[in-house]
């Protein structure tokens, strides 16, 4: 089973970026932990700060037949990008929306997600553990 984890803008700065909100762990350590925990799953990781590149990746992965699902933290594009929402809607594999912080408890603009309606579900507020919970959701979804 193969799962794609996609991170959007500024998530390459994890560990250094606003640690009071996003913690001080890096995405690399999170991926090491996930790969150790889920040895039977192939976890591919992709990060981009560019909206079009994120769309290209969602389309390519979604149409490849390779992936059981996508774990997507679209960062600030979550709140603004109809184009990413359209890309998610155009693929048939499940996409789980993920946030490190609890976006529902933050500024009004972050309480709105343009991608949530086309995602399988949303996991928000569990720090980097949100990624693990999203993988669990995809595994459970496959077993149902
Ligand atoms: C975020 C929340 C977004 O509002 C923000 O723009 C991010 C990170 C999160 O993981 O908590 O870049 O998606």
PDB file of C-alpha atoms in Angstrom, residues 19-130:
ATOM      1  CA  UNK A  19       7.166  26.880  17.164  1.00  0.00           C
ATOM      2  CA  UNK A  20       4.551  28.105  19.661  1.00  0.00           C
ATOM      3  CA  UNK A  21       1.908  27.120  17.060  1.00  0.00           C
ATOM      4  CA  UNK A  22       3.535  24.359  15.021  1.00  0.00           C
ATOM      5  CA  UNK A  23       5.998  22.853  17.525  1.00  0.00           C
ATOM      6  CA  UNK A  24       9.733  22.441  17.127  1.00  0.00           C
ATOM      7  CA  UNK A  25       9.879  19.050  15.397  1.00  0.00           C
ATOM      8  CA  UNK A  26      10.763  18.895  11.711  1.00  0.00           C
ATOM      9  CA  UNK A  27       8.803  17.146   8.969  1.00  0.00           C
ATOM     10  CA  UNK A  28      11.863  14.941   8.391  1.00  0.00           C
ATOM     11  CA  UNK A  29      11.647  13.570  11.952  1.00  0.00           C
ATOM     12  CA  UNK A  30       7.886  13.119  11.555  1.00  0.00           C
ATOM     13  CA  UNK A  31       8.468  11.127   8.334  1.00  0.00           C
ATOM     14  CA  UNK A  32      11.186   9.013   9.981  1.00  0.00           C
ATOM     15  CA  UNK A  33       8.754   8.203  12.782  1.00  0.00           C
ATOM     16  CA  UNK A  34       5.927   7.358  10.354  1.00  0.00           C
ATOM     17  CA  UNK A  35       8.150   5.175   8.158  1.00  0.00           C
ATOM     18  CA  UNK A  36       9.353   3.274  11.244  1.00  0.00           C
ATOM     19  CA  UNK A  37       5.808   2.845  12.486  1.00  0.00           C
ATOM     20  CA  UNK A  38       4.256   1.796   9.164  1.00  0.00           C
ATOM     21  CA  UNK A  39       6.917  -0.418   7.616  1.00  0.00           C
ATOM     22  CA  UNK A  40       4.335  -2.131   5.409  1.00  0.00           C
ATOM     23  CA  UNK A  41       3.225   1.171   3.876  1.00  0.00           C
ATOM     24  CA  UNK A  42       5.266   3.059   1.316  1.00  0.00           C
ATOM     25  CA  UNK A  43       5.061   6.715   2.265  1.00  0.00           C
ATOM     26  CA  UNK A  44       5.966   9.204  -0.453  1.00  0.00           C
ATOM     27  CA  UNK A  45       6.445  12.819   0.576  1.00  0.00           C
ATOM     28  CA  UNK A  46       6.049  15.968  -1.507  1.00  0.00           C
ATOM     29  CA  UNK A  47       6.231  19.612  -0.472  1.00  0.00           C
ATOM     30  CA  UNK A  48       5.811  22.744  -2.554  1.00  0.00           C
ATOM     31  CA  UNK A  49       5.208  26.400  -1.945  1.00  0.00           C
ATOM     32  CA  UNK A  50       3.516  26.706  -5.355  1.00  0.00           C
ATOM     33  CA  UNK A  51      -0.206  26.198  -5.915  1.00  0.00           C
ATOM     34  CA  UNK A  52       0.212  24.832  -9.465  1.00  0.00           C
ATOM     35  CA  UNK A  53       2.832  22.292  -8.387  1.00  0.00           C
ATOM     36  CA  UNK A  54       0.520  21.015  -5.650  1.00  0.00           C
ATOM     37  CA  UNK A  55      -2.263  20.657  -8.214  1.00  0.00           C
ATOM     38  CA  UNK A  56       0.061  18.814 -10.626  1.00  0.00           C
ATOM     39  CA  UNK A  57       1.080  16.406  -7.852  1.00  0.00           C
ATOM     40  CA  UNK A  58      -2.518  15.709  -6.765  1.00  0.00           C
ATOM     41  CA  UNK A  59      -3.554  15.063 -10.376  1.00  0.00           C
ATOM     42  CA  UNK A  60      -0.566  12.849 -11.204  1.00  0.00           C
ATOM     43  CA  UNK A  61      -0.810  10.809  -8.006  1.00  0.00           C
ATOM     44  CA  UNK A  62      -4.582  10.588  -8.236  1.00  0.00           C
ATOM     45  CA  UNK A  63      -4.489   9.258 -11.804  1.00  0.00           C
ATOM     46  CA  UNK A  64      -1.460   6.977 -11.412  1.00  0.00           C
ATOM     47  CA  UNK A  65      -3.312   4.090  -9.808  1.00  0.00           C
ATOM     48  CA  UNK A  66      -0.336   3.804  -7.422  1.00  0.00           C
ATOM     49  CA  UNK A  67      -1.708   5.442  -4.292  1.00  0.00           C
ATOM     50  CA  UNK A  68      -4.387   4.334  -1.822  1.00  0.00           C
ATOM     51  CA  UNK A  69      -4.866   7.928  -0.742  1.00  0.00           C
ATOM     52  CA  UNK A  70      -3.376  11.346  -0.097  1.00  0.00           C
ATOM     53  CA  UNK A  71      -2.733  13.084   3.229  1.00  0.00           C
ATOM     54  CA  UNK A  72      -2.851  16.796   2.402  1.00  0.00           C
ATOM     55  CA  UNK A  73      -1.830  19.775   4.475  1.00  0.00           C
ATOM     56  CA  UNK A  74      -2.459  22.562   1.981  1.00  0.00           C
ATOM     57  CA  UNK A  75      -1.304  25.221   4.475  1.00  0.00           C
ATOM     58  CA  UNK A  76      -2.803  28.643   3.766  1.00  0.00           C
ATOM     59  CA  UNK A  77      -4.128  27.412   0.383  1.00  0.00           C
ATOM     60  CA  UNK A  78      -6.697  25.495   2.425  1.00  0.00           C
ATOM     61  CA  UNK A  79      -8.479  28.771   3.001  1.00  0.00           C
ATOM     62  CA  UNK A  80      -8.120  30.308  -0.457  1.00  0.00           C
ATOM     63  CA  UNK A  81      -7.649  27.760  -3.235  1.00  0.00           C
ATOM     64  CA  UNK A  82     -10.649  26.748  -5.276  1.00  0.00           C
ATOM     65  CA  UNK A  83      -8.136  25.372  -7.781  1.00  0.00           C
ATOM     66  CA  UNK A  84      -6.765  22.856  -5.261  1.00  0.00           C
ATOM     67  CA  UNK A  85     -10.340  21.955  -4.289  1.00  0.00           C
ATOM     68  CA  UNK A  86     -11.077  21.287  -7.989  1.00  0.00           C
ATOM     69  CA  UNK A  87      -7.947  19.110  -8.274  1.00  0.00           C
ATOM     70  CA  UNK A  88      -9.042  17.018  -5.285  1.00  0.00           C
ATOM     71  CA  UNK A  89     -12.543  16.675  -6.750  1.00  0.00           C
ATOM     72  CA  UNK A  90     -11.053  15.512 -10.052  1.00  0.00           C
ATOM     73  CA  UNK A  91      -9.353  12.421  -8.589  1.00  0.00           C
ATOM     74  CA  UNK A  92     -11.089   9.348  -7.249  1.00  0.00           C
ATOM     75  CA  UNK A  93      -8.692   8.381  -4.432  1.00  0.00           C
ATOM     76  CA  UNK A  94      -9.491   9.649  -0.902  1.00  0.00           C
ATOM     77  CA  UNK A  95      -7.781  12.814   0.283  1.00  0.00           C
ATOM     78  CA  UNK A  96      -7.593  13.541   4.023  1.00  0.00           C
ATOM     79  CA  UNK A  97      -7.196  17.221   4.962  1.00  0.00           C
ATOM     80  CA  UNK A  98      -4.695  17.701   7.758  1.00  0.00           C
ATOM     81  CA  UNK A  99      -3.668  20.603   9.980  1.00  0.00           C
ATOM     82  CA  UNK A 100      -1.057  20.683  12.691  1.00  0.00           C
ATOM     83  CA  UNK A 101      -2.811  23.478  14.582  1.00  0.00           C
ATOM     84  CA  UNK A 102      -6.487  23.522  15.488  1.00  0.00           C
ATOM     85  CA  UNK A 103      -7.651  25.822  12.706  1.00  0.00           C
ATOM     86  CA  UNK A 104     -11.149  26.012  14.234  1.00  0.00           C
ATOM     87  CA  UNK A 105      -9.643  27.792  17.239  1.00  0.00           C
ATOM     88  CA  UNK A 106      -7.704  30.360  15.205  1.00  0.00           C
ATOM     89  CA  UNK A 107      -8.532  33.500  13.172  1.00  0.00           C
ATOM     90  CA  UNK A 108     -11.856  33.574  11.278  1.00  0.00           C
ATOM     91  CA  UNK A 109     -10.180  33.128   7.865  1.00  0.00           C
ATOM     92  CA  UNK A 110      -8.569  29.872   9.040  1.00  0.00           C
ATOM     93  CA  UNK A 111     -11.948  28.504  10.120  1.00  0.00           C
ATOM     94  CA  UNK A 112     -12.951  28.377   6.456  1.00  0.00           C
ATOM     95  CA  UNK A 113     -11.694  25.509   4.316  1.00  0.00           C
ATOM     96  CA  UNK A 114     -12.393  25.485   0.590  1.00  0.00           C
ATOM     97  CA  UNK A 115     -11.027  21.959   0.335  1.00  0.00           C
ATOM     98  CA  UNK A 116     -12.927  20.294   3.215  1.00  0.00           C
ATOM     99  CA  UNK A 117     -16.101  19.623   1.160  1.00  0.00           C
ATOM    100  CA  UNK A 118     -14.154  17.539  -1.385  1.00  0.00           C
ATOM    101  CA  UNK A 119     -11.960  15.728   1.148  1.00  0.00           C
ATOM    102  CA  UNK A 120     -12.807  12.438   2.815  1.00  0.00           C
ATOM    103  CA  UNK A 121     -12.437  14.103   6.229  1.00  0.00           C
ATOM    104  CA  UNK A 122     -10.434  16.586   8.253  1.00  0.00           C
ATOM    105  CA  UNK A 123      -7.907  16.088  11.061  1.00  0.00           C
ATOM    106  CA  UNK A 124      -6.800  19.237  12.819  1.00  0.00           C
ATOM    107  CA  UNK A 125      -5.067  20.245  16.014  1.00  0.00           C
ATOM    108  CA  UNK A 126      -2.978  17.241  17.020  1.00  0.00           C
ATOM    109  CA  UNK A 127       0.423  18.642  16.137  1.00  0.00           C
ATOM    110  CA  UNK A 128       2.495  16.460  13.821  1.00  0.00           C
ATOM    111  CA  UNK A 129       0.478  13.507  15.112  1.00  0.00           C
ATOM    112  CA  UNK A 130      -2.278  14.760  12.774  1.00  0.00           C
TER     113      UNK A 130
END
